[in-house]
């Protein structure tokens, strides 16, 4: 994962901000937590929604060659036999005889236990299947056993003939899906980066064999640029091709889009050329033809698949890490004070605009509420805040990543019906008439 480079951010600061401000809480916090699970608070759920909306727009809505799907999490268990997950979705695992801790064998360095430091105290390597099991119906028998899906992809593959029959789509075309996936990771770690329950954004793009490498290149470009457009710093983003021995059992070629996290480079999204592996497997195990007939009926083939597969949680974490900054801002008396600011792209920021009356003075309230209603009616996600001093409210909005604050003061009410727009990043302030406010905000929020 890492080759020595590090993002300088102190993760403790971000984790603490996330909990304090309502981005991310430990799962089941009230009961002492459940390892590998996280709950997204009022701001976190908006951030995730904005990420998913941006992905859906770029991958589905703005194209005419991709359609969406929302398949069930529970699937016929044969699906996972066909996909190779029952036999092959395993991690190598060792137990430490000294502390009884369980670790991934490929994460051990110098034969030293990451838990207690004991050297050479490990059991033999065993394979551990990462799929969660449960039962359908009232009987907990092997026949009733099913899995929580470890990827959303298989729901797409098994629906390939349904979508083909139900739409007018012809190869090349893709099916996209966003949804939960579950993996019983041996060592969940690095905040939400490696969780046991997470969300994936996956596209399976079906194309004619022979055109697959060209489509692979196109999707690599598309997906890499998506992260850049949403503000991730270019020098913290890279494409890394898998070495032959690293390739998954289904992959002909894979690239990872990686971000430089505080613990080193880590995968945000894998973009694999899965060739015809999955459709062939399902054709064999389901006993139904999944061949595709070209329009003129002259050619029939099993389509190849290019799969951009990203994680919502990892992407959200990368955006948070990248956005976190500490600088200085003037307080009410003009003295420079340290501030924490999340420089989130406006499209991702949970709150776009904060409406702030200068004080709680009754003269300001009706006008401030009117401005707030105006923004809500215009569909601009806004927050009304009149608690504490204006300086502290700016700090709070900076810390949660709100790009713009609109301040209503006595001059607004008594003189000119103008408000002040304050920019989170430059901290510059401009006054605009309320009649022009929505247009001015829209211009700044792109
Ligand atoms: N269908 C292909 C597939 O699932 P993957 O590389 O195993 O490929 C795709 O997973 C993406 O899902 C990863 O790039 C990552 O963003 C996310 N992901 C995988 N395991 C995860 C975990 N334990 N916690 C959070 N996100 C995870």
Coordinates of C-alpha atoms and ligand atoms in Angstrom, one line a residue:
X1 CA 0.0 0.0 0.0
X2 CA 2.8 2.4 0.9
X3 CA 6.3 3.2 -0.3
X4 CA 7.3 5.6 2.4
X5 CA 5.4 8.8 1.3
X6 CA 2.9 10.2 3.7
X7 CA 0.2 12.8 3.8
X8 CA 1.2 15.1 6.7
X9 CA -2.2 15.3 8.3
X10 CA -2.5 14.1 11.9
X11 CA -5.5 11.7 11.6
X12 CA -6.4 12.1 15.2
X13 CA -7.5 15.7 14.5
X14 CA -9.7 14.7 11.6
X15 CA -11.3 11.8 13.5
X16 CA -12.0 14.1 16.4
X17 CA -13.5 16.8 14.1
X18 CA -15.7 14.2 12.4
X19 CA -17.2 13.1 15.7
X20 CA -17.5 16.6 17.3
X21 CA -19.2 18.1 14.3
X22 CA -21.4 15.2 13.2
X23 CA -19.6 13.8 10.2
X24 CA -18.7 10.2 11.4
X25 CA -19.4 8.5 14.7
X26 CA -18.1 5.0 15.8
X27 CA -20.8 2.4 15.0
X28 CA -23.0 1.5 18.1
X29 CA -21.1 4.1 20.1
X30 CA -23.5 3.9 23.0
X31 CA -22.6 0.3 23.6
X32 CA -18.9 0.7 23.3
X33 CA -18.8 0.3 19.5
X34 CA -18.6 -2.6 17.0
X35 CA -15.2 -2.9 15.3
X36 CA -15.2 -2.1 11.6
X37 CA -18.6 -0.2 11.6
X38 CA -19.2 3.5 11.3
X39 CA -22.3 5.7 11.5
X40 CA -22.5 8.8 9.4
X41 CA -24.0 11.8 11.3
X42 CA -26.0 14.7 9.9
X43 CA -23.1 16.2 7.9
X44 CA -21.6 12.8 6.9
X45 CA -24.8 11.6 5.4
X46 CA -25.0 14.7 3.3
X47 CA -21.3 14.4 2.2
X48 CA -21.9 10.8 1.2
X49 CA -25.1 11.7 -0.7
X50 CA -23.3 14.4 -2.6
X51 CA -20.5 12.0 -3.6
X52 CA -23.0 9.4 -4.8
X53 CA -25.0 12.1 -6.6
X54 CA -21.9 13.3 -8.4
X55 CA -20.9 9.8 -9.3
X56 CA -24.4 8.9 -10.6
X57 CA -24.6 12.1 -12.6
X58 CA -21.2 11.5 -14.2
X59 CA -21.6 7.8 -14.8
X60 CA -25.3 7.4 -15.5
X61 CA -27.3 10.6 -16.1
X62 CA -24.9 12.5 -18.3
X63 CA -24.3 9.5 -20.6
X64 CA -26.6 7.6 -22.9
X65 CA -24.6 4.3 -22.8
X66 CA -25.1 3.5 -19.1
X67 CA -28.2 2.6 -17.1
X68 CA -28.8 2.1 -13.4
X69 CA -29.7 -0.9 -11.2
X70 CA -30.5 -1.5 -7.6
X71 CA -30.2 -5.3 -7.0
X72 CA -30.8 -7.2 -3.7
X73 CA -28.1 -7.6 -1.2
X74 CA -29.0 -11.2 -0.6
X75 CA -28.5 -13.4 -3.6
X76 CA -28.8 -17.1 -4.5
X77 CA -25.7 -18.6 -3.0
X78 CA -24.8 -20.2 -6.3
X79 CA -23.9 -16.7 -7.5
X80 CA -21.0 -16.7 -5.2
X81 CA -19.9 -20.2 -6.2
X82 CA -19.9 -19.1 -9.8
X83 CA -18.1 -15.8 -9.1
X84 CA -15.3 -17.6 -7.3
X85 CA -16.0 -15.9 -3.9
X86 CA -16.9 -19.2 -2.1
X87 CA -13.6 -20.8 -3.0
X88 CA -11.3 -17.8 -3.5
X89 CA -12.4 -14.7 -1.5
X90 CA -10.0 -15.4 1.3
X91 CA -7.3 -13.7 3.2
X92 CA -4.2 -15.5 4.6
X93 CA -4.4 -15.3 8.4
X94 CA -2.2 -16.2 11.3
X95 CA -2.8 -16.2 15.1
X96 CA -0.2 -14.9 17.6
X97 CA 0.4 -17.6 20.2
X98 CA 1.5 -15.0 22.7
X99 CA -1.4 -12.5 22.6
X100 CA -4.0 -14.6 20.7
X101 CA -4.4 -11.7 18.3
X102 CA -5.4 -12.6 14.7
X103 CA -3.7 -10.9 11.8
X104 CA -3.4 -10.9 8.1
X105 CA -0.3 -12.9 7.2
X106 CA 0.6 -10.5 4.4
X107 CA 0.6 -7.5 6.8
X108 CA 3.2 -9.0 9.2
X109 CA 6.7 -7.5 9.0
X110 CA 9.9 -9.1 10.3
X111 CA 7.9 -12.0 11.8
X112 CA 6.8 -9.6 14.6
X113 CA 3.3 -9.5 16.1
X114 CA 1.7 -6.1 15.4
X115 CA -0.3 -6.6 18.6
X116 CA 2.2 -7.5 21.3
X117 CA 5.6 -7.4 19.5
X118 CA 6.4 -11.1 20.1
X119 CA 8.7 -12.4 17.4
X120 CA 8.1 -15.8 15.6
X121 CA 5.1 -16.8 17.7
X122 CA 2.7 -17.3 14.8
X123 CA 0.5 -20.3 13.9
X124 CA 0.6 -21.7 10.4
X125 CA -1.1 -19.6 7.7
X126 CA -4.8 -20.4 7.2
X127 CA -7.3 -19.1 4.6
X128 CA -10.2 -17.1 6.0
X129 CA -13.3 -16.4 3.8
X130 CA -14.3 -12.8 4.1
X131 CA -18.0 -13.3 3.3
X132 CA -20.6 -12.8 6.1
X133 CA -23.1 -15.7 6.3
X134 CA -26.7 -15.6 7.4
X135 CA -29.8 -17.7 6.9
X136 CA -33.0 -17.2 4.9
X137 CA -36.2 -18.4 6.6
X138 CA -36.6 -19.9 10.1
X139 CA -34.3 -22.8 9.8
X140 CA -30.5 -22.3 10.3
X141 CA -29.5 -25.2 8.0
X142 CA -26.8 -25.3 5.4
X143 CA -29.4 -25.3 2.7
X144 CA -30.8 -22.0 4.0
X145 CA -27.4 -20.3 4.2
X146 CA -26.8 -17.1 2.2
X147 CA -24.2 -14.5 2.1
X148 CA -24.2 -10.7 2.5
X149 CA -22.8 -9.6 -0.8
X150 CA -19.1 -8.7 -0.7
X151 CA -19.4 -6.6 -3.9
X152 CA -22.3 -5.2 -5.8
X153 CA -20.9 -6.3 -9.1
X154 CA -22.5 -9.8 -9.2
X155 CA -26.0 -8.3 -8.9
X156 CA -25.2 -6.5 -12.2
X157 CA -23.8 -9.6 -14.0
X158 CA -26.9 -11.8 -13.2
X159 CA -29.2 -9.0 -14.5
X160 CA -27.3 -8.6 -17.7
X161 CA -30.0 -10.5 -19.8
X162 CA -32.8 -8.8 -17.9
X163 CA -31.5 -5.3 -18.7
X164 CA -30.7 -6.2 -22.2
X165 CA -34.3 -7.4 -22.8
X166 CA -35.9 -4.5 -20.9
X167 CA -34.0 -1.6 -22.5
X168 CA -32.9 -0.8 -26.0
X169 CA -29.2 -0.8 -25.0
X170 CA -26.8 -2.5 -27.3
X171 CA -23.1 -3.3 -26.6
X172 CA -21.1 -1.2 -25.8
X173 CA -23.1 -0.2 -22.8
X174 CA -22.9 -0.3 -19.0
X175 CA -24.9 -1.0 -15.9
X176 CA -24.2 1.0 -12.7
X177 CA -25.1 0.4 -9.1
X178 CA -24.5 2.0 -5.7
X179 CA -25.0 -0.1 -2.6
X180 CA -23.8 -1.7 0.5
X181 CA -21.2 -4.4 0.6
X182 CA -20.0 -6.5 3.5
X183 CA -16.6 -8.0 4.2
X184 CA -15.5 -9.7 7.4
X185 CA -12.1 -8.0 7.3
X186 CA -9.6 -9.5 9.7
X187 CA -8.2 -6.2 10.7
X188 CA -10.5 -3.2 10.0
X189 CA -8.3 -0.1 10.4
X190 CA -7.5 3.4 9.4
X191 CA -10.8 4.9 10.4
X192 CA -13.4 4.2 7.7
X193 CA -10.7 3.1 5.1
X194 CA -11.1 -0.6 5.9
X195 CA -14.5 -1.3 7.3
X196 CA -16.7 -4.4 7.5
X197 CA -19.8 -2.7 6.1
X198 CA -19.3 -0.1 3.4
X199 CA -20.8 1.2 0.2
X200 CA -19.6 0.7 -3.4
X201 CA -20.2 2.6 -6.6
X202 CA -19.7 0.1 -9.4
X203 CA -20.0 0.1 -13.1
X204 CA -19.9 -2.9 -15.3
X205 CA -19.3 -1.7 -18.9
X206 CA -20.0 -4.4 -21.5
X207 CA -18.0 -4.2 -24.7
X208 CA -17.0 -6.3 -27.7
X209 CA -13.9 -8.4 -27.2
X210 CA -11.0 -6.6 -28.9
X211 CA -12.4 -3.1 -28.0
X212 CA -11.8 -3.8 -24.2
X213 CA -8.4 -2.2 -24.0
X214 CA -9.5 1.0 -25.6
X215 CA -12.6 1.1 -23.2
X216 CA -10.3 0.4 -20.3
X217 CA -8.1 3.4 -21.2
X218 CA -11.2 5.6 -21.6
X219 CA -12.6 4.7 -18.2
X220 CA -9.2 5.2 -16.5
X221 CA -9.2 8.8 -17.8
X222 CA -12.9 9.4 -17.0
X223 CA -12.6 8.2 -13.4
X224 CA -9.2 9.8 -12.6
X225 CA -10.5 13.2 -13.8
X226 CA -13.7 12.8 -11.7
X227 CA -11.6 12.9 -8.6
X228 CA -9.6 15.9 -9.9
X229 CA -12.8 17.8 -10.8
X230 CA -14.1 17.4 -7.3
X231 CA -11.0 18.9 -5.9
X232 CA -8.6 16.2 -4.9
X233 CA -5.0 17.4 -5.2
X234 CA -3.3 16.0 -8.2
X235 CA 0.0 15.3 -6.4
X236 CA -1.9 13.1 -3.9
X237 CA -3.6 11.1 -6.6
X238 CA -2.0 8.4 -8.8
X239 CA -2.8 5.5 -11.1
X240 CA -1.0 2.2 -10.3
X241 CA -1.1 -0.8 -12.5
X242 CA -1.4 -4.2 -10.7
X243 CA 1.6 -6.5 -11.1
X244 CA 0.7 -9.9 -12.7
X245 CA 0.9 -11.7 -9.4
X246 CA -1.4 -9.2 -7.7
X247 CA -4.3 -9.5 -10.2
X248 CA -7.6 -10.9 -8.9
X249 CA -8.7 -14.3 -10.3
X250 CA -11.1 -12.6 -12.8
X251 CA -8.9 -9.8 -14.0
X252 CA -6.9 -9.5 -17.3
X253 CA -5.6 -6.1 -16.2
X254 CA -6.3 -3.7 -13.3
X255 CA -5.3 -0.2 -12.3
X256 CA -6.0 1.3 -8.9
X257 CA -6.7 5.0 -8.4
X258 CA -4.8 5.7 -5.2
X259 CA -4.8 8.6 -2.8
X260 CA -1.9 9.6 -0.5
X261 CA -3.4 9.1 3.0
X262 CA -1.5 9.8 6.3
X263 CA -0.6 6.1 6.4
X264 CA 0.7 6.0 2.7
X265 CA -0.9 5.4 -0.7
X266 CA -4.2 3.6 -0.6
X267 CA -6.8 2.4 -3.1
X268 CA -9.9 4.5 -3.8
X269 CA -11.1 2.7 -6.8
X270 CA -10.0 -0.3 -8.8
X271 CA -10.6 -0.3 -12.6
X272 CA -10.4 -3.8 -13.9
X273 CA -10.6 -5.5 -17.2
X274 CA -12.6 -8.5 -16.2
X275 CA -12.7 -9.9 -19.8
X276 CA -15.6 -12.4 -20.1
X277 CA -14.9 -14.2 -16.8
X278 CA -18.1 -13.4 -15.0
X279 CA -20.6 -13.9 -17.8
X280 CA -19.0 -17.1 -18.8
X281 CA -19.1 -18.4 -15.2
X282 CA -22.8 -17.5 -14.8
X283 CA -23.6 -19.0 -18.1
X284 CA -22.0 -22.3 -17.0
X285 CA -23.5 -22.3 -13.4
X286 CA -27.0 -21.1 -14.3
X287 CA -27.1 -23.2 -17.4
X288 CA -28.4 -20.3 -19.5
X289 CA -26.8 -18.7 -22.5
X290 CA -25.4 -15.2 -22.0
X291 CA -24.2 -14.8 -25.5
X292 CA -24.8 -11.5 -27.2
X293 CA -26.0 -11.3 -30.8
X294 CA -24.8 -8.3 -32.8
X295 CA -27.5 -6.3 -34.5
X296 CA -26.9 -7.8 -37.9
X297 CA -27.0 -11.3 -36.3
X298 CA -23.7 -12.1 -37.9
X299 CA -21.6 -12.2 -34.7
X300 CA -22.3 -13.7 -31.3
X301 CA -20.0 -13.4 -28.4
X302 CA -19.8 -13.1 -24.6
X303 CA -19.1 -9.4 -24.0
X304 CA -16.0 -8.3 -22.2
X305 CA -16.3 -6.1 -19.1
X306 CA -14.5 -3.0 -17.9
X307 CA -15.3 -2.4 -14.2
X308 CA -14.6 0.9 -12.4
X309 CA -15.3 0.0 -8.8
X310 CA -15.0 2.7 -6.1
X311 CA -15.8 2.9 -2.4
X312 CA -18.1 5.7 -1.1
X313 CA -16.6 5.6 2.3
X314 CA -13.0 5.7 1.1
X315 CA -13.8 8.4 -1.3
X316 CA -15.5 10.4 1.5
X317 CA -12.4 9.9 3.7
X318 CA -10.0 11.0 1.0
X319 CA -12.1 14.2 0.4
X320 CA -12.1 14.9 4.1
X321 CA -8.3 14.3 4.5
X322 CA -7.6 16.4 1.4
X323 CA -9.9 19.3 2.6
X324 CA -8.5 19.5 6.1
X325 CA -6.3 22.6 6.7
X326 CA -5.2 24.9 9.5
X327 CA -4.5 28.5 8.9
X328 CA -5.2 31.9 10.5
X329 CA -8.2 34.2 10.4
X330 CA -8.9 37.6 12.0
X331 CA -11.1 37.6 15.0
X332 CA -13.8 40.3 15.8
X333 CA -11.0 42.7 16.7
X334 CA -8.9 42.0 13.7
X335 CA -6.3 39.8 15.6
X336 CA -5.2 36.7 13.7
X337 CA -6.3 33.5 15.3
X338 CA -5.7 29.9 14.2
X339 CA -8.6 28.3 12.4
X340 CA -9.4 24.8 11.1
X341 CA -11.0 24.8 7.8
X342 CA -12.4 22.0 5.5
X343 CA -11.8 23.2 2.0
X344 CA -14.4 20.8 0.5
X345 CA -15.5 21.4 -3.1
X346 CA -18.9 23.2 -3.1
X347 CA -20.5 20.3 -4.8
X348 CA -19.6 18.0 -1.9
X349 CA -20.0 20.4 1.1
X350 CA -22.9 19.3 3.2
X351 CA -24.0 22.9 3.8
X352 CA -23.5 25.3 0.9
X353 CA -24.5 28.5 2.6
X354 CA -24.9 29.6 6.3
X355 CA -27.3 32.4 7.0
X356 CA -26.0 34.4 9.9
X357 CA -27.7 37.4 11.4
X358 CA -25.0 39.6 13.0
X359 CA -26.6 39.1 16.4
X360 CA -29.8 37.8 18.0
X361 CA -31.2 41.2 18.0
X362 CA -35.0 41.0 17.1
X363 CA -34.6 43.7 14.4
X364 CA -32.4 41.3 12.4
X365 CA -34.4 38.1 12.7
X366 CA -37.3 38.6 10.3
X367 CA -35.0 39.7 7.5
X368 CA -32.5 36.9 8.2
X369 CA -35.3 34.3 8.2
X370 CA -36.6 35.7 4.9
X371 CA -33.1 35.3 3.3
X372 CA -32.9 31.7 4.7
X373 CA -36.3 30.9 3.1
X374 CA -35.3 32.5 -0.1
X375 CA -32.2 30.2 -0.3
X376 CA -34.2 27.1 0.6
X377 CA -36.8 27.8 -2.0
X378 CA -34.0 28.2 -4.5
X379 CA -32.8 24.7 -3.6
X380 CA -29.5 25.9 -2.0
X381 CA -28.7 23.7 1.0
X382 CA -28.5 26.2 3.8
X383 CA -28.3 26.4 7.6
X384 CA -29.6 29.2 9.8
X385 CA -27.4 30.0 12.8
X386 CA -27.8 32.8 15.3
X387 CA -26.1 31.2 18.4
X388 CA -22.9 32.7 19.8
X389 CA -20.7 35.5 18.4
X390 CA -20.4 36.0 14.7
X391 CA -16.7 35.1 14.9
X392 CA -17.4 31.7 16.5
X393 CA -20.1 31.0 13.9
X394 CA -17.7 31.7 11.1
X395 CA -15.2 29.3 12.7
X396 CA -17.8 26.6 13.0
X397 CA -18.9 27.0 9.4
X398 CA -15.2 26.9 8.3
X399 CA -14.7 23.7 10.3
X400 CA -17.6 21.9 8.7
X401 CA -16.6 23.1 5.2
X402 CA -19.4 25.6 4.4
X403 CA -18.2 27.5 1.3
X404 CA -20.2 30.7 1.9
X405 CA -21.7 32.6 4.8
X406 CA -24.3 35.3 4.3
X407 CA -24.5 37.9 7.0
X408 CA -27.4 40.1 7.7
X409 CA -26.6 43.3 9.7
X410 CA -28.3 46.5 10.7
X411 CA -27.3 48.2 7.5
X412 CA -29.2 45.5 5.7
X413 CA -32.4 46.1 7.5
X414 CA -32.2 49.9 8.1
X415 CA -30.5 51.1 5.0
X416 CA -29.8 49.2 1.8
X417 CA -31.3 45.6 1.7
X418 CA -27.8 44.3 1.0
X419 CA -26.1 41.4 2.7
X420 CA -22.5 40.3 3.0
X421 CA -21.2 37.1 1.4
X422 CA -18.1 35.8 3.0
X423 CA -15.9 33.3 1.2
X424 CA -14.6 30.4 3.3
X425 CA -11.2 30.1 1.5
X426 CA -10.2 33.7 0.7
X427 CA -12.2 35.1 3.6
X428 CA -13.1 38.0 1.3
X429 CA -16.4 39.7 1.8
X430 CA -18.6 41.4 -0.7
X431 CA -22.0 43.1 -0.3
X432 CA -24.8 42.3 -2.7
X433 CA -28.4 43.3 -2.9
X434 CA -30.8 40.6 -1.6
X435 CA -32.5 40.7 -5.0
X436 CA -29.3 39.4 -6.6
X437 CA -28.2 37.1 -3.9
X438 CA -29.3 33.7 -5.3
X439 CA -27.6 34.4 -8.7
X440 CA -24.4 35.6 -6.9
X441 CA -24.3 32.5 -4.7
X442 CA -24.9 30.1 -7.6
X443 CA -22.0 31.7 -9.5
X444 CA -19.7 31.2 -6.5
X445 CA -20.9 27.6 -5.8
X446 CA -19.5 26.0 -9.0
Ligands
LIG1 N1 -16.1 -5.6 -7.8 C1 -14.7 -5.4 -7.6 C2 -14.4 -5.1 -6.2 O1 -15.2 -5.2 -5.3 P1 -12.4 -4.2 -4.7 O2 -11.1 -3.6 -5.1 O3 -12.4 -5.4 -3.8 O4 -13.1 -4.6 -6.1 C3 -13.7 -2.0 -4.8 O5 -13.4 -3.1 -4.1 C4 -13.7 -0.8 -3.9 O6 -14.5 -1.0 -2.7 C5 -12.3 -0.4 -3.3 O7 -11.6 0.3 -4.2 C6 -12.6 0.4 -2.1 O8 -12.9 1.7 -2.4 C7 -14.0 -0.3 -1.6 N2 -13.7 -1.2 -0.5 C8 -13.3 -2.5 -0.6 N3 -13.1 -3.0 0.6 C9 -13.4 -2.1 1.5 C10 -13.4 -2.0 2.9 N4 -13.1 -3.1 3.7 N5 -13.8 -0.9 3.5 C11 -14.1 0.2 2.8 N6 -14.1 0.2 1.4 C12 -13.8 -0.9 0.8

